[in-house]
Amino acid sequence: MGKKAQQKRAVKHAKQAKQRKAAASRNAAMSTAAAQQPPLDDGFAPSPVPWGDYATVADALTAAEDAGGVLSCFVSDDLNVYELSLRRGEDGWRYEVALYPDQVLRDLVKTSWLDADDQDQAVKQLHLALAAYIPQNLRQPGLETVQRPSTTSMPRIGWAQSLPMAGMQTWEDVVLAEKELPLFELAPLADGPDDMHWGRPEDTLALFREHGLSPRACVGCRAPVTDRHPHWPGVLVSMDNEYGPACGRFYLAGKSPQKVGHILDATQALTAGNLTGKEQTTQCQNCDAHITDQHPDWPGVWTKASGSNSPICAIVGGGGDDATSYDLIDCVYPHHPVGADSPAATAITTAKKTGYFSQPRWPGLTMPWA
């Protein structure tokens, strides 16, 4: 787990007690309809309703009917990632809350899927693994794993629970009913296990393996990794949007200011190498840095020919909505030498158009990826 993930985990632990009491206080931008309602006595904040343009439940259900039977909204905040939906089923309309894996657990889902020889089969295996991930004391009838439409090729799989809309006349009725969903008890574990709540990260890797997946984690930073990322073929890379292929070596001695790669065995943690100055170099067409593919720590990978020898040209910026950002397969972007091809060329072009291709530079500040 990188420093960024560790910082998020610390913040999350500090807020979990409050989260259990106010499970739906996950988006400050609530709809006008929900915001106009008085706060409930126990501090539970109403969920942001995905049909915020509709003043009544009846209006929202009419809109859902017109939309083909489903009306939903993706909600992301500092704590968890949800999708709230109105869905028409065989027994009538239901209100569904889907909770999605986040942070380390989400990265494990992504890398396990990318590593799979049969990715369709991997989706089924992920369903089983995430179902088994639910602690025994939280398993309830109606709490199940679901797959919802993704905005990318990356599958969107999580846990969901629903309740019937029959008899609900106001949004406060929905909020009061939602509050009782056992799904929210699972929320503190959605970003991955820890010793405090579930078990060791190694236990989750073992759980995924028991269900036919092949998860791997770097022994230097404990991040889930894959060498089948379409933008980094053959390179062990995490889905972290700052470090990517670079390992912080947080759990091993010998940390270096130079960027070094992920490792699966501690015996591979060699001292960072250096360039001789005689290597052939060219220029990256996106960041103008002089780069080489002859660095001893990064054979065949384009890295900066000076400084930190970073293989990372740019990071993922905030170019889209929450749903697209969650589904994104991109992590960080590699250097692209002038006049040569790159497996990430198409993704970089798309990222530049949508705003995901980010190269923040501030004088005197060294970014972890730079």
mmCIF file of C-alpha atoms in Angstrom:
data_model
loop_
_atom_site.group_PDB
_atom_site.id
_atom_site.type_symbol
_atom_site.label_atom_id
_atom_site.label_comp_id
_atom_site.label_asym_id
_atom_site.label_seq_id
_atom_site.Cartn_x
_atom_site.Cartn_y
_atom_site.Cartn_z
ATOM 1 C CA MET A 1 0.000 0.000 0.000
ATOM 2 C CA GLY A 2 1.485 3.400 -1.011
ATOM 3 C CA LYS A 3 1.684 6.473 1.162
ATOM 4 C CA LYS A 4 -1.383 7.958 -0.461
ATOM 5 C CA ALA A 5 -3.450 4.863 0.316
ATOM 6 C CA GLN A 6 -2.077 4.791 3.869
ATOM 7 C CA GLN A 7 -3.128 8.406 4.414
ATOM 8 C CA LYS A 8 -6.621 7.663 3.124
ATOM 9 C CA ARG A 9 -6.861 4.618 5.372
ATOM 10 C CA ALA A 10 -5.879 6.701 8.438
ATOM 11 C CA VAL A 11 -8.513 9.294 7.656
ATOM 12 C CA LYS A 12 -11.084 6.606 7.070
ATOM 13 C CA HIS A 13 -10.456 4.865 10.366
ATOM 14 C CA ALA A 14 -10.920 8.159 12.185
ATOM 15 C CA LYS A 15 -14.300 8.628 10.558
ATOM 16 C CA GLN A 16 -15.717 5.119 10.742
ATOM 17 C CA ALA A 17 -17.574 5.573 14.021
ATOM 18 C CA LYS A 18 -19.358 8.554 12.543
ATOM 19 C CA GLN A 19 -19.905 6.665 9.312
ATOM 20 C CA ARG A 20 -21.815 3.835 10.960
ATOM 21 C CA LYS A 21 -24.193 6.354 12.494
ATOM 22 C CA ALA A 22 -24.539 8.453 9.362
ATOM 23 C CA ALA A 23 -24.034 5.880 6.660
ATOM 24 C CA ALA A 24 -25.488 7.945 3.867
ATOM 25 C CA SER A 25 -23.615 11.218 4.484
ATOM 26 C CA ARG A 26 -21.472 10.566 1.482
ATOM 27 C CA ASN A 27 -22.109 13.468 -0.827
ATOM 28 C CA ALA A 28 -22.363 17.141 0.109
ATOM 29 C CA ALA A 29 -24.091 17.994 -3.144
ATOM 30 C CA MET A 30 -27.501 16.627 -2.230
ATOM 31 C CA SER A 31 -30.477 17.323 -4.431
ATOM 32 C CA THR A 32 -32.702 20.261 -3.610
ATOM 33 C CA ALA A 33 -35.537 17.901 -2.735
ATOM 34 C CA ALA A 34 -33.474 16.044 -0.148
ATOM 35 C CA ALA A 35 -31.718 19.141 1.150
ATOM 36 C CA GLN A 36 -34.992 20.863 1.986
ATOM 37 C CA GLN A 37 -35.957 18.139 4.430
ATOM 38 C CA PRO A 38 -35.162 18.716 8.109
ATOM 39 C CA PRO A 39 -32.256 16.668 9.550
ATOM 40 C CA LEU A 40 -33.207 13.482 11.340
ATOM 41 C CA ASP A 41 -32.749 13.297 15.104
ATOM 42 C CA ASP A 42 -29.862 10.812 15.073
ATOM 43 C CA GLY A 43 -27.694 12.747 12.607
ATOM 44 C CA PHE A 44 -28.337 10.440 9.647
ATOM 45 C CA ALA A 45 -28.018 12.590 6.527
ATOM 46 C CA PRO A 46 -30.269 11.801 3.547
ATOM 47 C CA SER A 47 -28.616 10.212 0.542
ATOM 48 C CA PRO A 48 -28.223 12.370 -2.545
ATOM 49 C CA VAL A 49 -31.052 11.191 -4.750
ATOM 50 C CA PRO A 50 -30.010 10.355 -8.338
ATOM 51 C CA TRP A 51 -33.244 11.823 -9.667
ATOM 52 C CA GLY A 52 -32.718 15.183 -7.972
ATOM 53 C CA ASP A 53 -34.769 17.053 -10.533
ATOM 54 C CA TYR A 54 -37.881 15.291 -9.239
ATOM 55 C CA ALA A 55 -39.645 16.668 -6.201
ATOM 56 C CA THR A 56 -41.562 13.514 -5.386
ATOM 57 C CA VAL A 57 -40.987 9.766 -5.426
ATOM 58 C CA ALA A 58 -43.850 9.418 -7.903
ATOM 59 C CA ASP A 59 -42.160 11.818 -10.335
ATOM 60 C CA ALA A 60 -38.897 9.855 -10.081
ATOM 61 C CA LEU A 61 -40.640 6.547 -10.706
ATOM 62 C CA THR A 62 -42.322 7.989 -13.781
ATOM 63 C CA ALA A 63 -38.925 9.116 -15.067
ATOM 64 C CA ALA A 64 -37.469 5.685 -14.324
ATOM 65 C CA GLU A 65 -40.299 4.079 -16.278
ATOM 66 C CA ASP A 66 -39.605 6.382 -19.216
ATOM 67 C CA ALA A 67 -35.902 5.476 -18.966
ATOM 68 C CA GLY A 68 -36.650 1.785 -19.437
ATOM 69 C CA GLY A 69 -37.019 0.699 -15.840
ATOM 70 C CA VAL A 70 -33.754 1.899 -14.314
ATOM 71 C CA LEU A 71 -32.679 5.307 -13.058
ATOM 72 C CA SER A 72 -29.371 5.499 -11.214
ATOM 73 C CA CYS A 73 -26.594 7.755 -10.039
ATOM 74 C CA PHE A 74 -22.963 7.047 -9.159
ATOM 75 C CA VAL A 75 -21.867 8.634 -5.872
ATOM 76 C CA SER A 76 -18.263 8.907 -4.704
ATOM 77 C CA ASP A 77 -16.808 10.644 -1.665
ATOM 78 C CA ASP A 78 -13.813 10.494 0.690
ATOM 79 C CA LEU A 79 -15.082 7.308 2.320
ATOM 80 C CA ASN A 80 -16.921 5.043 -0.105
ATOM 81 C CA VAL A 81 -18.226 4.563 -3.624
ATOM 82 C CA TYR A 82 -21.930 3.854 -4.205
ATOM 83 C CA GLU A 83 -24.509 3.607 -6.951
ATOM 84 C CA LEU A 84 -28.092 4.504 -6.029
ATOM 85 C CA SER A 85 -30.860 3.201 -8.285
ATOM 86 C CA LEU A 86 -34.565 2.901 -8.851
ATOM 87 C CA ARG A 87 -35.140 -0.470 -10.525
ATOM 88 C CA ARG A 88 -38.302 -2.123 -11.766
ATOM 89 C CA GLY A 89 -38.368 -5.825 -10.922
ATOM 90 C CA GLU A 90 -40.840 -8.667 -11.073
ATOM 91 C CA ASP A 91 -42.233 -7.633 -7.693
ATOM 92 C CA GLY A 92 -42.479 -3.940 -8.559
ATOM 93 C CA TRP A 93 -40.191 -0.975 -8.025
ATOM 94 C CA ARG A 94 -37.206 -1.264 -5.701
ATOM 95 C CA TYR A 95 -34.653 1.191 -4.381
ATOM 96 C CA GLU A 96 -31.138 -0.273 -4.606
ATOM 97 C CA VAL A 97 -27.882 0.807 -2.979
ATOM 98 C CA ALA A 98 -24.743 -0.721 -4.497
ATOM 99 C CA LEU A 99 -21.442 -0.451 -2.625
ATOM 100 C CA TYR A 100 -18.267 -0.873 -4.674
ATOM 101 C CA PRO A 101 -14.752 -1.958 -3.704
ATOM 102 C CA ASP A 102 -12.417 1.005 -3.357
ATOM 103 C CA GLN A 103 -8.707 1.743 -2.933
ATOM 104 C CA VAL A 104 -6.662 -1.421 -2.312
ATOM 105 C CA LEU A 105 -9.575 -3.825 -2.775
ATOM 106 C CA ARG A 106 -10.602 -2.144 -6.017
ATOM 107 C CA ASP A 107 -7.004 -2.387 -7.256
ATOM 108 C CA LEU A 108 -7.007 -6.078 -6.373
ATOM 109 C CA VAL A 109 -10.188 -6.594 -8.389
ATOM 110 C CA LYS A 110 -8.697 -4.742 -11.359
ATOM 111 C CA THR A 111 -5.327 -6.499 -11.368
ATOM 112 C CA SER A 112 -6.921 -9.927 -10.848
ATOM 113 C CA TRP A 113 -9.168 -9.334 -13.841
ATOM 114 C CA LEU A 114 -6.303 -8.058 -16.003
ATOM 115 C CA ASP A 115 -4.164 -11.068 -15.056
ATOM 116 C CA ALA A 116 -6.830 -13.594 -16.015
ATOM 117 C CA ASP A 117 -6.454 -15.695 -19.167
ATOM 118 C CA ASP A 118 -10.254 -15.884 -19.403
ATOM 119 C CA GLN A 119 -11.615 -12.519 -18.302
ATOM 120 C CA ASP A 120 -15.257 -13.559 -18.681
ATOM 121 C CA GLN A 121 -14.622 -16.414 -16.277
ATOM 122 C CA ALA A 122 -12.729 -14.018 -14.015
ATOM 123 C CA VAL A 123 -15.866 -11.893 -13.643
ATOM 124 C CA LYS A 124 -17.722 -14.932 -12.293
ATOM 125 C CA GLN A 125 -14.802 -15.718 -9.979
ATOM 126 C CA LEU A 126 -14.751 -12.133 -8.710
ATOM 127 C CA HIS A 127 -18.450 -12.412 -7.848
ATOM 128 C CA LEU A 128 -17.691 -15.474 -5.747
ATOM 129 C CA ALA A 129 -14.625 -13.946 -4.113
ATOM 130 C CA LEU A 130 -16.420 -10.723 -3.179
ATOM 131 C CA ALA A 131 -19.374 -12.704 -1.818
ATOM 132 C CA ALA A 132 -16.982 -14.732 0.354
ATOM 133 C CA TYR A 133 -15.265 -11.494 1.421
ATOM 134 C CA ILE A 134 -18.383 -10.455 3.352
ATOM 135 C CA PRO A 135 -17.798 -11.426 7.009
ATOM 136 C CA GLN A 136 -20.134 -14.116 8.316
ATOM 137 C CA ASN A 137 -21.801 -11.774 10.809
ATOM 138 C CA LEU A 138 -22.712 -9.314 8.035
ATOM 139 C CA ARG A 139 -24.215 -11.801 5.592
ATOM 140 C CA GLN A 140 -27.917 -11.121 5.204
ATOM 141 C CA PRO A 141 -30.671 -12.263 2.842
ATOM 142 C CA GLY A 142 -30.806 -9.870 -0.064
ATOM 143 C CA LEU A 143 -27.191 -8.711 0.321
ATOM 144 C CA GLU A 144 -25.569 -9.959 -2.868
ATOM 145 C CA THR A 145 -22.847 -9.241 -5.382
ATOM 146 C CA VAL A 146 -23.916 -7.468 -8.560
ATOM 147 C CA GLN A 147 -22.380 -6.321 -11.799
ATOM 148 C CA ARG A 148 -23.570 -3.032 -13.171
ATOM 149 C CA PRO A 149 -22.798 -1.445 -16.565
ATOM 150 C CA SER A 150 -19.290 0.006 -16.753
ATOM 151 C CA THR A 151 -18.184 3.015 -18.779
ATOM 152 C CA THR A 152 -15.007 1.125 -19.827
ATOM 153 C CA SER A 153 -13.953 -2.472 -20.488
ATOM 154 C CA MET A 154 -13.179 -2.863 -16.773
ATOM 155 C CA PRO A 155 -16.071 -4.680 -15.060
ATOM 156 C CA ARG A 156 -17.927 -2.862 -12.271
ATOM 157 C CA ILE A 157 -18.696 -5.427 -9.556
ATOM 158 C CA GLY A 158 -19.788 -4.767 -5.994
ATOM 159 C CA TRP A 159 -22.342 -5.566 -3.323
ATOM 160 C CA ALA A 160 -25.956 -4.422 -3.370
ATOM 161 C CA GLN A 161 -29.105 -4.502 -1.314
ATOM 162 C CA SER A 162 -32.541 -3.207 -2.190
ATOM 163 C CA LEU A 163 -35.891 -2.499 -0.614
ATOM 164 C CA PRO A 164 -39.397 -2.228 -2.077
ATOM 165 C CA MET A 165 -40.689 1.204 -2.961
ATOM 166 C CA ALA A 166 -44.285 0.278 -2.141
ATOM 167 C CA GLY A 167 -45.773 2.730 0.332
ATOM 168 C CA MET A 168 -42.978 5.296 0.031
ATOM 169 C CA GLN A 169 -44.415 8.699 -0.695
ATOM 170 C CA THR A 170 -41.584 11.089 0.196
ATOM 171 C CA TRP A 171 -37.794 11.107 0.026
ATOM 172 C CA GLU A 172 -37.725 11.024 3.802
ATOM 173 C CA ASP A 173 -39.533 7.684 3.619
ATOM 174 C CA VAL A 174 -36.718 6.433 1.370
ATOM 175 C CA VAL A 175 -34.017 7.760 3.691
ATOM 176 C CA LEU A 176 -35.579 6.182 6.781
ATOM 177 C CA ALA A 177 -35.849 2.813 5.032
ATOM 178 C CA GLU A 178 -32.357 3.015 3.525
ATOM 179 C CA LYS A 179 -30.884 3.694 6.913
ATOM 180 C CA GLU A 180 -31.695 0.153 8.039
ATOM 181 C CA LEU A 181 -29.886 -1.623 5.198
ATOM 182 C CA PRO A 182 -27.207 -3.992 6.598
ATOM 183 C CA LEU A 183 -25.120 -3.146 3.517
ATOM 184 C CA PHE A 184 -23.768 -0.071 5.287
ATOM 185 C CA GLU A 185 -22.111 -2.258 7.922
ATOM 186 C CA LEU A 186 -19.876 -3.549 5.137
ATOM 187 C CA ALA A 187 -18.800 -0.051 4.092
ATOM 188 C CA PRO A 188 -15.721 0.166 6.393
ATOM 189 C CA LEU A 189 -14.291 -2.925 4.677
ATOM 190 C CA ALA A 190 -14.924 -1.806 1.105
ATOM 191 C CA ASP A 191 -11.427 -0.395 0.649
ATOM 192 C CA GLY A 192 -9.701 -3.604 1.720
ATOM 193 C CA PRO A 193 -9.004 -5.597 4.868
ATOM 194 C CA ASP A 194 -6.802 -4.697 7.783
ATOM 195 C CA ASP A 195 -5.928 -6.232 11.111
ATOM 196 C CA MET A 196 -8.513 -4.078 12.881
ATOM 197 C CA HIS A 197 -11.589 -5.191 10.971
ATOM 198 C CA TRP A 198 -11.150 -8.269 8.825
ATOM 199 C CA GLY A 199 -7.714 -9.808 8.671
ATOM 200 C CA ARG A 200 -4.369 -9.474 6.970
ATOM 201 C CA PRO A 201 -4.105 -8.368 3.321
ATOM 202 C CA GLU A 202 -2.542 -11.776 2.649
ATOM 203 C CA ASP A 203 -5.842 -13.368 3.680
ATOM 204 C CA THR A 204 -7.658 -11.532 0.907
ATOM 205 C CA LEU A 205 -5.095 -12.677 -1.662
ATOM 206 C CA ALA A 206 -5.627 -16.241 -0.448
ATOM 207 C CA LEU A 207 -9.408 -15.775 -0.663
ATOM 208 C CA PHE A 208 -9.171 -14.637 -4.286
ATOM 209 C CA ARG A 209 -6.916 -17.598 -5.103
ATOM 210 C CA GLU A 210 -9.418 -19.998 -3.535
ATOM 211 C CA HIS A 211 -11.909 -18.816 -6.134
ATOM 212 C CA GLY A 212 -9.649 -19.422 -9.118
ATOM 213 C CA LEU A 213 -8.055 -15.984 -9.494
ATOM 214 C CA SER A 214 -4.305 -15.276 -9.571
ATOM 215 C CA PRO A 215 -3.765 -12.088 -7.545
ATOM 216 C CA ARG A 216 -0.252 -10.820 -6.946
ATOM 217 C CA ALA A 217 1.138 -8.149 -4.644
ATOM 218 C CA CYS A 218 4.478 -6.354 -4.543
ATOM 219 C CA VAL A 219 6.518 -7.323 -1.476
ATOM 220 C CA GLY A 220 8.051 -3.851 -1.387
ATOM 221 C CA CYS A 221 4.871 -1.790 -1.082
ATOM 222 C CA ARG A 222 2.157 -4.501 -0.838
ATOM 223 C CA ALA A 223 0.206 -3.013 -3.733
ATOM 224 C CA PRO A 224 -1.718 -5.417 -5.987
ATOM 225 C CA VAL A 225 0.154 -5.621 -9.294
ATOM 226 C CA THR A 226 -0.198 -7.014 -12.796
ATOM 227 C CA ASP A 227 2.143 -7.301 -15.781
ATOM 228 C CA ARG A 228 -0.773 -7.398 -18.219
ATOM 229 C CA HIS A 229 -1.834 -3.774 -18.098
ATOM 230 C CA PRO A 230 -2.487 -2.729 -21.720
ATOM 231 C CA HIS A 231 -0.360 0.420 -21.352
ATOM 232 C CA TRP A 232 2.500 -1.328 -19.548
ATOM 233 C CA PRO A 233 2.791 -4.815 -21.118
ATOM 234 C CA GLY A 234 5.356 -7.000 -19.382
ATOM 235 C CA VAL A 235 5.936 -4.478 -16.590
ATOM 236 C CA LEU A 236 4.659 -5.067 -13.058
ATOM 237 C CA VAL A 237 2.356 -2.144 -12.402
ATOM 238 C CA SER A 238 -0.113 -1.187 -9.681
ATOM 239 C CA MET A 239 -3.352 0.628 -10.402
ATOM 240 C CA ASP A 240 -2.290 3.501 -8.148
ATOM 241 C CA ASN A 241 -2.667 6.771 -10.028
ATOM 242 C CA GLU A 242 0.587 8.228 -8.712
ATOM 243 C CA TYR A 243 3.068 5.359 -8.563
ATOM 244 C CA GLY A 244 1.951 2.854 -11.216
ATOM 245 C CA PRO A 245 5.075 0.785 -12.015
ATOM 246 C CA ALA A 246 7.178 2.502 -9.341
ATOM 247 C CA CYS A 247 7.529 0.878 -5.920
ATOM 248 C CA GLY A 248 8.010 2.997 -2.825
ATOM 249 C CA ARG A 249 9.747 0.114 -0.972
ATOM 250 C CA PHE A 250 7.813 1.153 2.139
ATOM 251 C CA TYR A 251 8.160 -2.297 3.685
ATOM 252 C CA LEU A 252 11.778 -3.015 2.777
ATOM 253 C CA ALA A 253 15.072 -1.408 3.713
ATOM 254 C CA GLY A 254 17.093 0.462 1.149
ATOM 255 C CA LYS A 255 14.587 3.068 0.019
ATOM 256 C CA SER A 256 16.026 5.162 -2.798
ATOM 257 C CA PRO A 257 15.056 8.529 -4.299
ATOM 258 C CA GLN A 258 15.364 6.779 -7.656
ATOM 259 C CA LYS A 259 12.311 5.045 -8.989
ATOM 260 C CA VAL A 260 12.531 1.254 -8.825
ATOM 261 C CA GLY A 261 10.101 -1.372 -10.015
ATOM 262 C CA HIS A 262 7.725 -3.656 -8.148
ATOM 263 C CA ILE A 263 9.018 -7.035 -7.034
ATOM 264 C CA LEU A 264 7.334 -10.311 -6.127
ATOM 265 C CA ASP A 265 10.274 -11.664 -4.121
ATOM 266 C CA ALA A 266 12.291 -9.785 -1.503
ATOM 267 C CA THR A 267 15.515 -11.241 -2.935
ATOM 268 C CA GLN A 268 14.900 -9.099 -6.024
ATOM 269 C CA ALA A 269 15.226 -5.909 -3.977
ATOM 270 C CA LEU A 270 18.633 -4.913 -5.285
ATOM 271 C CA THR A 271 20.244 -1.513 -4.753
ATOM 272 C CA ALA A 272 19.052 0.962 -7.357
ATOM 273 C CA GLY A 273 21.346 1.135 -10.353
ATOM 274 C CA ASN A 274 22.697 4.169 -12.163
ATOM 275 C CA LEU A 275 23.150 5.282 -15.718
ATOM 276 C CA THR A 276 26.675 5.604 -17.077
ATOM 277 C CA GLY A 277 25.897 8.621 -19.235
ATOM 278 C CA LYS A 278 26.725 6.652 -22.389
ATOM 279 C CA GLU A 279 23.218 5.318 -22.965
ATOM 280 C CA GLN A 280 21.319 6.282 -26.081
ATOM 281 C CA THR A 281 18.562 8.801 -25.364
ATOM 282 C CA THR A 282 15.675 10.357 -27.170
ATOM 283 C CA GLN A 283 12.909 12.760 -26.224
ATOM 284 C CA CYS A 284 9.438 12.054 -24.885
ATOM 285 C CA GLN A 285 6.883 13.639 -27.169
ATOM 286 C CA ASN A 286 4.532 14.424 -24.298
ATOM 287 C CA CYS A 287 6.758 15.823 -21.544
ATOM 288 C CA ASP A 288 9.913 16.708 -23.563
ATOM 289 C CA ALA A 289 12.134 14.868 -21.062
ATOM 290 C CA HIS A 290 15.234 13.073 -22.337
ATOM 291 C CA ILE A 291 14.517 9.369 -21.932
ATOM 292 C CA THR A 292 16.293 6.057 -22.367
ATOM 293 C CA ASP A 293 15.264 2.407 -22.405
ATOM 294 C CA GLN A 294 18.662 1.261 -21.140
ATOM 295 C CA HIS A 295 18.425 1.973 -17.420
ATOM 296 C CA PRO A 296 19.600 -1.117 -15.457
ATOM 297 C CA ASP A 297 16.527 -0.990 -13.192
ATOM 298 C CA TRP A 298 14.123 -0.620 -16.112
ATOM 299 C CA PRO A 299 15.411 -2.690 -19.055
ATOM 300 C CA GLY A 300 13.311 -2.017 -22.128
ATOM 301 C CA VAL A 301 11.193 0.610 -20.332
ATOM 302 C CA TRP A 302 11.482 4.269 -21.239
ATOM 303 C CA THR A 303 12.625 6.274 -18.198
ATOM 304 C CA LYS A 304 14.006 9.719 -17.602
ATOM 305 C CA ALA A 305 17.709 9.828 -18.370
ATOM 306 C CA SER A 306 18.409 11.971 -15.309
ATOM 307 C CA GLY A 307 17.131 12.752 -11.827
ATOM 308 C CA SER A 308 14.772 10.143 -10.443
ATOM 309 C CA ASN A 309 14.876 8.041 -13.652
ATOM 310 C CA SER A 310 11.082 7.871 -13.487
ATOM 311 C CA PRO A 311 9.229 5.815 -16.107
ATOM 312 C CA ILE A 312 6.094 7.913 -15.522
ATOM 313 C CA CYS A 313 5.274 10.713 -17.941
ATOM 314 C CA ALA A 314 1.901 11.772 -16.525
ATOM 315 C CA ILE A 315 -0.720 10.802 -13.978
ATOM 316 C CA VAL A 316 -4.478 10.468 -14.189
ATOM 317 C CA GLY A 317 -6.179 13.794 -13.607
ATOM 318 C CA GLY A 318 -9.782 14.576 -12.779
ATOM 319 C CA GLY A 319 -11.126 14.723 -16.290
ATOM 320 C CA GLY A 320 -14.486 13.015 -15.971
ATOM 321 C CA ASP A 321 -17.385 12.123 -13.746
ATOM 322 C CA ASP A 322 -17.153 9.809 -10.739
ATOM 323 C CA ALA A 323 -18.408 6.743 -12.600
ATOM 324 C CA THR A 324 -15.920 7.088 -15.451
ATOM 325 C CA SER A 325 -13.082 7.753 -13.020
ATOM 326 C CA TYR A 326 -13.978 4.632 -11.045
ATOM 327 C CA ASP A 327 -14.152 2.413 -14.138
ATOM 328 C CA LEU A 328 -10.993 3.823 -15.686
ATOM 329 C CA ILE A 329 -8.389 1.246 -16.676
ATOM 330 C CA ASP A 330 -5.681 3.927 -16.853
ATOM 331 C CA CYS A 331 -3.304 4.280 -13.890
ATOM 332 C CA VAL A 332 -0.292 6.373 -14.933
ATOM 333 C CA TYR A 333 0.994 7.075 -18.432
ATOM 334 C CA PRO A 334 4.390 5.965 -19.802
ATOM 335 C CA HIS A 335 6.832 8.060 -21.766
ATOM 336 C CA HIS A 336 6.264 8.027 -25.520
ATOM 337 C CA PRO A 337 9.461 8.507 -27.532
ATOM 338 C CA VAL A 338 9.316 10.849 -30.512
ATOM 339 C CA GLY A 339 8.909 8.944 -33.750
ATOM 340 C CA ALA A 340 8.111 5.611 -32.110
ATOM 341 C CA ASP A 341 4.971 3.724 -31.231
ATOM 342 C CA SER A 342 3.642 3.195 -27.713
ATOM 343 C CA PRO A 343 1.075 0.713 -26.327
ATOM 344 C CA ALA A 344 -0.456 3.683 -24.514
ATOM 345 C CA ALA A 345 -0.605 6.015 -27.528
ATOM 346 C CA THR A 346 -4.367 5.710 -28.070
ATOM 347 C CA ALA A 347 -5.099 5.980 -24.350
ATOM 348 C CA ILE A 348 -2.913 9.087 -24.053
ATOM 349 C CA THR A 349 -4.686 10.737 -26.985
ATOM 350 C CA THR A 350 -8.052 10.019 -25.367
ATOM 351 C CA ALA A 351 -6.807 11.143 -21.953
ATOM 352 C CA LYS A 352 -5.640 14.467 -23.361
ATOM 353 C CA LYS A 353 -9.039 15.081 -24.912
ATOM 354 C CA THR A 354 -10.947 14.258 -21.729
ATOM 355 C CA GLY A 355 -8.558 15.905 -19.269
ATOM 356 C CA TYR A 356 -7.241 12.737 -17.644
ATOM 357 C CA PHE A 357 -3.677 13.305 -18.859
ATOM 358 C CA SER A 358 -2.200 15.407 -16.060
ATOM 359 C CA GLN A 359 1.350 16.724 -15.685
ATOM 360 C CA PRO A 360 1.222 19.068 -12.658
ATOM 361 C CA ARG A 361 4.527 20.833 -12.142
ATOM 362 C CA TRP A 362 5.253 23.213 -9.293
ATOM 363 C CA PRO A 363 8.662 24.829 -8.743
ATOM 364 C CA GLY A 364 10.508 23.344 -5.775
ATOM 365 C CA LEU A 365 7.991 20.513 -5.299
ATOM 366 C CA THR A 366 8.933 16.945 -6.177
ATOM 367 C CA MET A 367 5.940 14.798 -7.006
ATOM 368 C CA PRO A 368 6.117 11.104 -6.017
ATOM 369 C CA TRP A 369 5.744 10.032 -9.631
ATOM 370 C CA ALA A 370 8.116 12.535 -11.247
#
